[in-house]
Amino acid sequence: MDHNLSAEYWNKRYLNNEFGWDLGRISTPLEVYFDQLQNKGAVILIPGAGNAYEAEYLFNRGFKHVYICDIAPEPLQNFKRRCPSFDPAHLLLEDFFKLKDLSFDLIVEQTFFCALNPVLRAAYFEKVAELLKPGGKLVGVLFDDTLNSDQPPFGGNKQEYLSYIKSPLQIKTLEACYNSIKPRQGRELFINLVKINH
């Protein structure tokens, strides 16, 4: 396994269309959640965004403070072609773990966590807590399935995820998705964590 899962590794997968997890559209659980959001001024981050259909969905509904972050340039280029009026300053060709001087009201999780080397999972939640404003949320979908052990996507389960979630993050929701697309039914958890004030 390529434990580095480097920018080159991911860029090659996008260039070769090797991304079977890509739905070609926003996933239903996130679409339903986004449709409930009222605050168009919210500052939102989508890390490991890939083709970033979530960002496109939000942007087209008037959310202008959406940032997308990926270490591979190809998916960001794909996104730029689809959304030419998206603020280029909000396209972050960067390692999520190296982001700094930014803070967010909402961080969206959609197939980034399962693409990370599993040794980084605890660090992922720590970085999320660092980047969220007080009262900010991590919202999205995690796999509740074994999946692969030698290459992304890596699986996991609720019990494992619970072991990583520590203060200042507090669980609002970590439950089976009721509205997954058919191939993912019974294999996804909806996560909604809030950063609590101390």
PDB file of C-alpha atoms in Angstrom:
ATOM      1  CA  MET A   1       0.000   0.000   0.000  1.00  0.00           C
ATOM      2  CA  ASP A   2       1.141   3.554  -0.699  1.00  0.00           C
ATOM      3  CA  HIS A   3       1.140   4.729   2.901  1.00  0.00           C
ATOM      4  CA  ASN A   4       1.909   8.260   1.758  1.00  0.00           C
ATOM      5  CA  LEU A   5      -1.220   8.480  -0.379  1.00  0.00           C
ATOM      6  CA  SER A   6       0.555  11.458  -1.894  1.00  0.00           C
ATOM      7  CA  ALA A   7      -0.668  14.237  -4.166  1.00  0.00           C
ATOM      8  CA  GLU A   8       0.838  12.300  -7.097  1.00  0.00           C
ATOM      9  CA  TYR A   9      -1.032   9.143  -6.076  1.00  0.00           C
ATOM     10  CA  TRP A  10      -4.375  10.949  -5.945  1.00  0.00           C
ATOM     11  CA  ASN A  11      -3.783  13.038  -9.047  1.00  0.00           C
ATOM     12  CA  LYS A  12      -3.024   9.875 -11.024  1.00  0.00           C
ATOM     13  CA  ARG A  13      -6.262   8.289  -9.823  1.00  0.00           C
ATOM     14  CA  TYR A  14      -8.236  11.312 -11.033  1.00  0.00           C
ATOM     15  CA  LEU A  15      -6.399  11.452 -14.357  1.00  0.00           C
ATOM     16  CA  ASN A  16      -7.106   7.743 -14.864  1.00  0.00           C
ATOM     17  CA  ASN A  17     -10.736   8.046 -13.692  1.00  0.00           C
ATOM     18  CA  GLU A  18     -10.027   5.634 -10.845  1.00  0.00           C
ATOM     19  CA  PHE A  19     -12.509   6.957  -8.328  1.00  0.00           C
ATOM     20  CA  GLY A  20     -15.341   4.482  -7.972  1.00  0.00           C
ATOM     21  CA  TRP A  21     -16.571   6.257  -4.826  1.00  0.00           C
ATOM     22  CA  ASP A  22     -17.435   9.353  -6.902  1.00  0.00           C
ATOM     23  CA  LEU A  23     -21.212   9.554  -7.339  1.00  0.00           C
ATOM     24  CA  GLY A  24     -21.066  12.273  -9.998  1.00  0.00           C
ATOM     25  CA  ARG A  25     -23.377  14.348  -7.800  1.00  0.00           C
ATOM     26  CA  ILE A  26     -23.930  15.370  -4.193  1.00  0.00           C
ATOM     27  CA  SER A  27     -24.934  12.489  -1.897  1.00  0.00           C
ATOM     28  CA  THR A  28     -28.519  12.480  -0.602  1.00  0.00           C
ATOM     29  CA  PRO A  29     -27.709  12.792   3.127  1.00  0.00           C
ATOM     30  CA  LEU A  30     -25.705  15.969   2.511  1.00  0.00           C
ATOM     31  CA  GLU A  31     -28.222  17.391   0.049  1.00  0.00           C
ATOM     32  CA  VAL A  32     -30.982  17.015   2.653  1.00  0.00           C
ATOM     33  CA  TYR A  33     -28.787  18.600   5.331  1.00  0.00           C
ATOM     34  CA  PHE A  34     -27.706  21.517   3.116  1.00  0.00           C
ATOM     35  CA  ASP A  35     -31.317  22.261   2.186  1.00  0.00           C
ATOM     36  CA  GLN A  36     -31.967  23.034   5.874  1.00  0.00           C
ATOM     37  CA  LEU A  37     -29.125  25.549   6.186  1.00  0.00           C
ATOM     38  CA  GLN A  38     -30.298  29.146   6.580  1.00  0.00           C
ATOM     39  CA  ASN A  39     -27.077  31.115   7.036  1.00  0.00           C
ATOM     40  CA  LYS A  40     -25.717  31.931   3.573  1.00  0.00           C
ATOM     41  CA  GLY A  41     -22.811  33.766   5.262  1.00  0.00           C
ATOM     42  CA  ALA A  42     -21.465  30.581   6.870  1.00  0.00           C
ATOM     43  CA  VAL A  43     -17.793  29.866   6.198  1.00  0.00           C
ATOM     44  CA  ILE A  44     -17.620  26.261   5.007  1.00  0.00           C
ATOM     45  CA  LEU A  45     -14.706  23.914   4.320  1.00  0.00           C
ATOM     46  CA  ILE A  46     -14.844  20.719   2.281  1.00  0.00           C
ATOM     47  CA  PRO A  47     -11.516  18.932   2.845  1.00  0.00           C
ATOM     48  CA  GLY A  48     -10.260  16.202   0.515  1.00  0.00           C
ATOM     49  CA  ALA A  49     -12.998  17.552  -1.699  1.00  0.00           C
ATOM     50  CA  GLY A  50     -12.249  15.619  -4.875  1.00  0.00           C
ATOM     51  CA  ASN A  51     -14.674  16.764  -7.565  1.00  0.00           C
ATOM     52  CA  ALA A  52     -16.522  18.755  -4.874  1.00  0.00           C
ATOM     53  CA  TYR A  53     -20.141  18.326  -5.952  1.00  0.00           C
ATOM     54  CA  GLU A  54     -21.068  19.455  -2.424  1.00  0.00           C
ATOM     55  CA  ALA A  55     -19.318  22.795  -2.972  1.00  0.00           C
ATOM     56  CA  GLU A  56     -21.017  23.208  -6.346  1.00  0.00           C
ATOM     57  CA  TYR A  57     -24.413  22.512  -4.755  1.00  0.00           C
ATOM     58  CA  LEU A  58     -23.837  25.058  -1.978  1.00  0.00           C
ATOM     59  CA  PHE A  59     -22.351  27.668  -4.318  1.00  0.00           C
ATOM     60  CA  ASN A  60     -25.300  27.409  -6.708  1.00  0.00           C
ATOM     61  CA  ARG A  61     -27.618  28.039  -3.747  1.00  0.00           C
ATOM     62  CA  GLY A  62     -25.937  31.285  -2.750  1.00  0.00           C
ATOM     63  CA  PHE A  63     -23.300  30.142  -0.244  1.00  0.00           C
ATOM     64  CA  LYS A  64     -20.330  32.308  -1.224  1.00  0.00           C
ATOM     65  CA  HIS A  65     -17.904  31.443   1.586  1.00  0.00           C
ATOM     66  CA  VAL A  66     -17.236  27.831   0.616  1.00  0.00           C
ATOM     67  CA  TYR A  67     -13.635  26.608   0.549  1.00  0.00           C
ATOM     68  CA  ILE A  68     -12.527  23.385  -1.049  1.00  0.00           C
ATOM     69  CA  CYS A  69      -9.248  21.732  -0.177  1.00  0.00           C
ATOM     70  CA  ASP A  70      -7.446  18.902  -1.948  1.00  0.00           C
ATOM     71  CA  ILE A  71      -3.817  17.851  -2.341  1.00  0.00           C
ATOM     72  CA  ALA A  72      -4.365  16.831  -5.974  1.00  0.00           C
ATOM     73  CA  PRO A  73      -4.656  19.582  -8.635  1.00  0.00           C
ATOM     74  CA  GLU A  74      -6.764  17.579 -11.116  1.00  0.00           C
ATOM     75  CA  PRO A  75     -10.063  17.506  -9.163  1.00  0.00           C
ATOM     76  CA  LEU A  76      -9.694  21.243  -8.426  1.00  0.00           C
ATOM     77  CA  GLN A  77      -9.279  21.847 -12.163  1.00  0.00           C
ATOM     78  CA  ASN A  78     -12.389  19.728 -12.827  1.00  0.00           C
ATOM     79  CA  PHE A  79     -14.291  21.857 -10.333  1.00  0.00           C
ATOM     80  CA  LYS A  80     -13.021  25.127 -11.831  1.00  0.00           C
ATOM     81  CA  ARG A  81     -14.296  24.050 -15.251  1.00  0.00           C
ATOM     82  CA  ARG A  82     -17.744  23.324 -13.805  1.00  0.00           C
ATOM     83  CA  CYS A  83     -17.898  26.474 -11.623  1.00  0.00           C
ATOM     84  CA  PRO A  84     -15.860  29.183 -13.383  1.00  0.00           C
ATOM     85  CA  SER A  85     -17.307  31.978 -11.190  1.00  0.00           C
ATOM     86  CA  PHE A  86     -16.217  30.275  -7.927  1.00  0.00           C
ATOM     87  CA  ASP A  87     -13.683  32.444  -6.057  1.00  0.00           C
ATOM     88  CA  PRO A  88     -10.232  31.009  -6.981  1.00  0.00           C
ATOM     89  CA  ALA A  89      -8.924  32.118  -3.570  1.00  0.00           C
ATOM     90  CA  HIS A  90     -11.284  29.512  -2.079  1.00  0.00           C
ATOM     91  CA  LEU A  91      -9.636  26.661  -4.014  1.00  0.00           C
ATOM     92  CA  LEU A  92      -6.969  25.384  -1.642  1.00  0.00           C
ATOM     93  CA  LEU A  93      -4.365  23.085  -3.214  1.00  0.00           C
ATOM     94  CA  GLU A  94      -3.129  22.074   0.194  1.00  0.00           C
ATOM     95  CA  ASP A  95      -2.750  19.261   2.696  1.00  0.00           C
ATOM     96  CA  PHE A  96      -5.703  19.509   5.090  1.00  0.00           C
ATOM     97  CA  PHE A  97      -3.396  18.876   8.057  1.00  0.00           C
ATOM     98  CA  LYS A  98      -1.286  21.918   7.140  1.00  0.00           C
ATOM     99  CA  LEU A  99      -4.169  24.423   6.887  1.00  0.00           C
ATOM    100  CA  LYS A 100      -3.733  27.402   9.178  1.00  0.00           C
ATOM    101  CA  ASP A 101      -4.987  30.963   9.720  1.00  0.00           C
ATOM    102  CA  LEU A 102      -8.497  29.865   8.721  1.00  0.00           C
ATOM    103  CA  SER A 103     -11.553  29.014  10.792  1.00  0.00           C
ATOM    104  CA  PHE A 104     -14.900  27.623   9.752  1.00  0.00           C
ATOM    105  CA  ASP A 105     -18.526  27.450  10.825  1.00  0.00           C
ATOM    106  CA  LEU A 106     -18.965  24.118   9.068  1.00  0.00           C
ATOM    107  CA  ILE A 107     -16.611  21.377   7.875  1.00  0.00           C
ATOM    108  CA  VAL A 108     -18.197  18.858   5.502  1.00  0.00           C
ATOM    109  CA  GLU A 109     -17.101  15.215   5.515  1.00  0.00           C
ATOM    110  CA  GLN A 110     -17.721  13.270   2.309  1.00  0.00           C
ATOM    111  CA  THR A 111     -15.319  10.381   1.520  1.00  0.00           C
ATOM    112  CA  PHE A 112     -12.213  12.252   2.758  1.00  0.00           C
ATOM    113  CA  PHE A 113     -11.927  10.381   6.047  1.00  0.00           C
ATOM    114  CA  CYS A 114     -12.082   6.968   4.330  1.00  0.00           C
ATOM    115  CA  ALA A 115      -9.348   8.065   1.884  1.00  0.00           C
ATOM    116  CA  LEU A 116      -6.863   8.932   4.641  1.00  0.00           C
ATOM    117  CA  ASN A 117      -4.252   6.498   5.863  1.00  0.00           C
ATOM    118  CA  PRO A 118      -6.028   5.072   8.957  1.00  0.00           C
ATOM    119  CA  VAL A 119      -3.091   6.092  11.183  1.00  0.00           C
ATOM    120  CA  LEU A 120      -4.256   9.709  10.648  1.00  0.00           C
ATOM    121  CA  ARG A 121      -7.793   9.221  11.928  1.00  0.00           C
ATOM    122  CA  ALA A 122      -7.307  10.598  15.448  1.00  0.00           C
ATOM    123  CA  ALA A 123      -5.321  13.512  13.980  1.00  0.00           C
ATOM    124  CA  TYR A 124      -8.204  14.230  11.584  1.00  0.00           C
ATOM    125  CA  PHE A 125     -10.609  14.919  14.457  1.00  0.00           C
ATOM    126  CA  GLU A 126      -7.979  17.005  16.248  1.00  0.00           C
ATOM    127  CA  LYS A 127      -7.456  19.125  13.124  1.00  0.00           C
ATOM    128  CA  VAL A 128     -11.216  19.525  12.652  1.00  0.00           C
ATOM    129  CA  ALA A 129     -11.485  20.813  16.236  1.00  0.00           C
ATOM    130  CA  GLU A 130      -8.621  23.245  15.594  1.00  0.00           C
ATOM    131  CA  LEU A 131     -10.204  24.649  12.412  1.00  0.00           C
ATOM    132  CA  LEU A 132     -13.774  25.009  13.679  1.00  0.00           C
ATOM    133  CA  LYS A 133     -15.000  28.191  15.293  1.00  0.00           C
ATOM    134  CA  PRO A 134     -16.656  27.730  18.709  1.00  0.00           C
ATOM    135  CA  GLY A 135     -20.132  26.398  17.948  1.00  0.00           C
ATOM    136  CA  GLY A 136     -18.935  25.222  14.520  1.00  0.00           C
ATOM    137  CA  LYS A 137     -19.860  21.779  13.225  1.00  0.00           C
ATOM    138  CA  LEU A 138     -18.388  18.795  11.442  1.00  0.00           C
ATOM    139  CA  VAL A 139     -21.206  17.286   9.387  1.00  0.00           C
ATOM    140  CA  GLY A 140     -21.176  14.491   6.869  1.00  0.00           C
ATOM    141  CA  VAL A 141     -21.085  10.812   6.169  1.00  0.00           C
ATOM    142  CA  LEU A 142     -18.719   8.067   7.348  1.00  0.00           C
ATOM    143  CA  PHE A 143     -18.680   4.480   6.097  1.00  0.00           C
ATOM    144  CA  ASP A 144     -20.006   1.847   8.475  1.00  0.00           C
ATOM    145  CA  ASP A 145     -18.457  -1.043   6.584  1.00  0.00           C
ATOM    146  CA  THR A 146     -15.212  -3.026   6.448  1.00  0.00           C
ATOM    147  CA  LEU A 147     -14.207  -1.984   2.886  1.00  0.00           C
ATOM    148  CA  ASN A 148     -10.443  -2.227   2.146  1.00  0.00           C
ATOM    149  CA  SER A 149      -7.442  -2.660   4.402  1.00  0.00           C
ATOM    150  CA  ASP A 150      -4.722  -2.155   1.769  1.00  0.00           C
ATOM    151  CA  GLN A 151      -5.939   0.874  -0.206  1.00  0.00           C
ATOM    152  CA  PRO A 152      -8.619   3.589  -0.059  1.00  0.00           C
ATOM    153  CA  PRO A 153     -11.461   3.620   0.669  1.00  0.00           C
ATOM    154  CA  PHE A 154     -10.715   2.304   4.149  1.00  0.00           C
ATOM    155  CA  GLY A 155     -13.647   1.090   6.199  1.00  0.00           C
ATOM    156  CA  GLY A 156     -14.572   1.588   9.810  1.00  0.00           C
ATOM    157  CA  ASN A 157     -17.433   1.443  12.281  1.00  0.00           C
ATOM    158  CA  LYS A 158     -19.208   3.522  14.883  1.00  0.00           C
ATOM    159  CA  GLN A 159     -17.275   2.042  17.810  1.00  0.00           C
ATOM    160  CA  GLU A 160     -13.943   2.959  16.214  1.00  0.00           C
ATOM    161  CA  TYR A 161     -15.071   6.493  15.378  1.00  0.00           C
ATOM    162  CA  LEU A 162     -16.308   7.064  18.926  1.00  0.00           C
ATOM    163  CA  SER A 163     -12.790   6.363  20.196  1.00  0.00           C
ATOM    164  CA  TYR A 164     -11.443   9.387  18.265  1.00  0.00           C
ATOM    165  CA  ILE A 165     -14.057  11.979  19.218  1.00  0.00           C
ATOM    166  CA  LYS A 166     -12.888  13.999  22.190  1.00  0.00           C
ATOM    167  CA  SER A 167     -13.492  17.421  23.726  1.00  0.00           C
ATOM    168  CA  PRO A 168     -13.996  20.094  22.466  1.00  0.00           C
ATOM    169  CA  LEU A 169     -16.031  18.074  19.923  1.00  0.00           C
ATOM    170  CA  GLN A 170     -19.404  16.898  21.160  1.00  0.00           C
ATOM    171  CA  ILE A 171     -21.631  14.394  19.373  1.00  0.00           C
ATOM    172  CA  LYS A 172     -24.973  15.733  18.231  1.00  0.00           C
ATOM    173  CA  THR A 173     -25.591  12.838  15.813  1.00  0.00           C
ATOM    174  CA  LEU A 174     -23.683   9.667  14.944  1.00  0.00           C
ATOM    175  CA  GLU A 175     -26.323   7.341  13.574  1.00  0.00           C
ATOM    176  CA  ALA A 176     -27.093   5.176  10.565  1.00  0.00           C
ATOM    177  CA  CYS A 177     -28.135   7.246   7.537  1.00  0.00           C
ATOM    178  CA  TYR A 178     -31.823   6.848   6.715  1.00  0.00           C
ATOM    179  CA  ASN A 179     -31.446   8.347   3.232  1.00  0.00           C
ATOM    180  CA  SER A 180     -28.305   6.782   1.728  1.00  0.00           C
ATOM    181  CA  ILE A 181     -28.309   6.014  -1.979  1.00  0.00           C
ATOM    182  CA  LYS A 182     -29.197   2.365  -2.694  1.00  0.00           C
ATOM    183  CA  PRO A 183     -25.663   0.893  -3.016  1.00  0.00           C
ATOM    184  CA  ARG A 184     -24.703   2.486   0.326  1.00  0.00           C
ATOM    185  CA  GLN A 185     -27.841   1.686   2.324  1.00  0.00           C
ATOM    186  CA  GLY A 186     -26.952   0.229   5.720  1.00  0.00           C
ATOM    187  CA  ARG A 187     -23.284   1.132   5.138  1.00  0.00           C
ATOM    188  CA  GLU A 188     -23.197   4.815   6.135  1.00  0.00           C
ATOM    189  CA  LEU A 189     -23.322   6.826   9.336  1.00  0.00           C
ATOM    190  CA  PHE A 190     -24.397  10.450   9.494  1.00  0.00           C
ATOM    191  CA  ILE A 191     -22.106  12.481  11.724  1.00  0.00           C
ATOM    192  CA  ASN A 192     -22.835  15.882  13.259  1.00  0.00           C
ATOM    193  CA  LEU A 193     -20.304  17.078  15.827  1.00  0.00           C
ATOM    194  CA  VAL A 194     -20.310  20.502  17.491  1.00  0.00           C
ATOM    195  CA  LYS A 195     -17.281  22.303  18.863  1.00  0.00           C
ATOM    196  CA  ILE A 196     -18.302  23.354  22.347  1.00  0.00           C
ATOM    197  CA  ASN A 197     -17.129  26.537  24.066  1.00  0.00           C
ATOM    198  CA  HIS A 198     -14.934  26.155  27.107  1.00  0.00           C
TER     199      HIS A 198
END
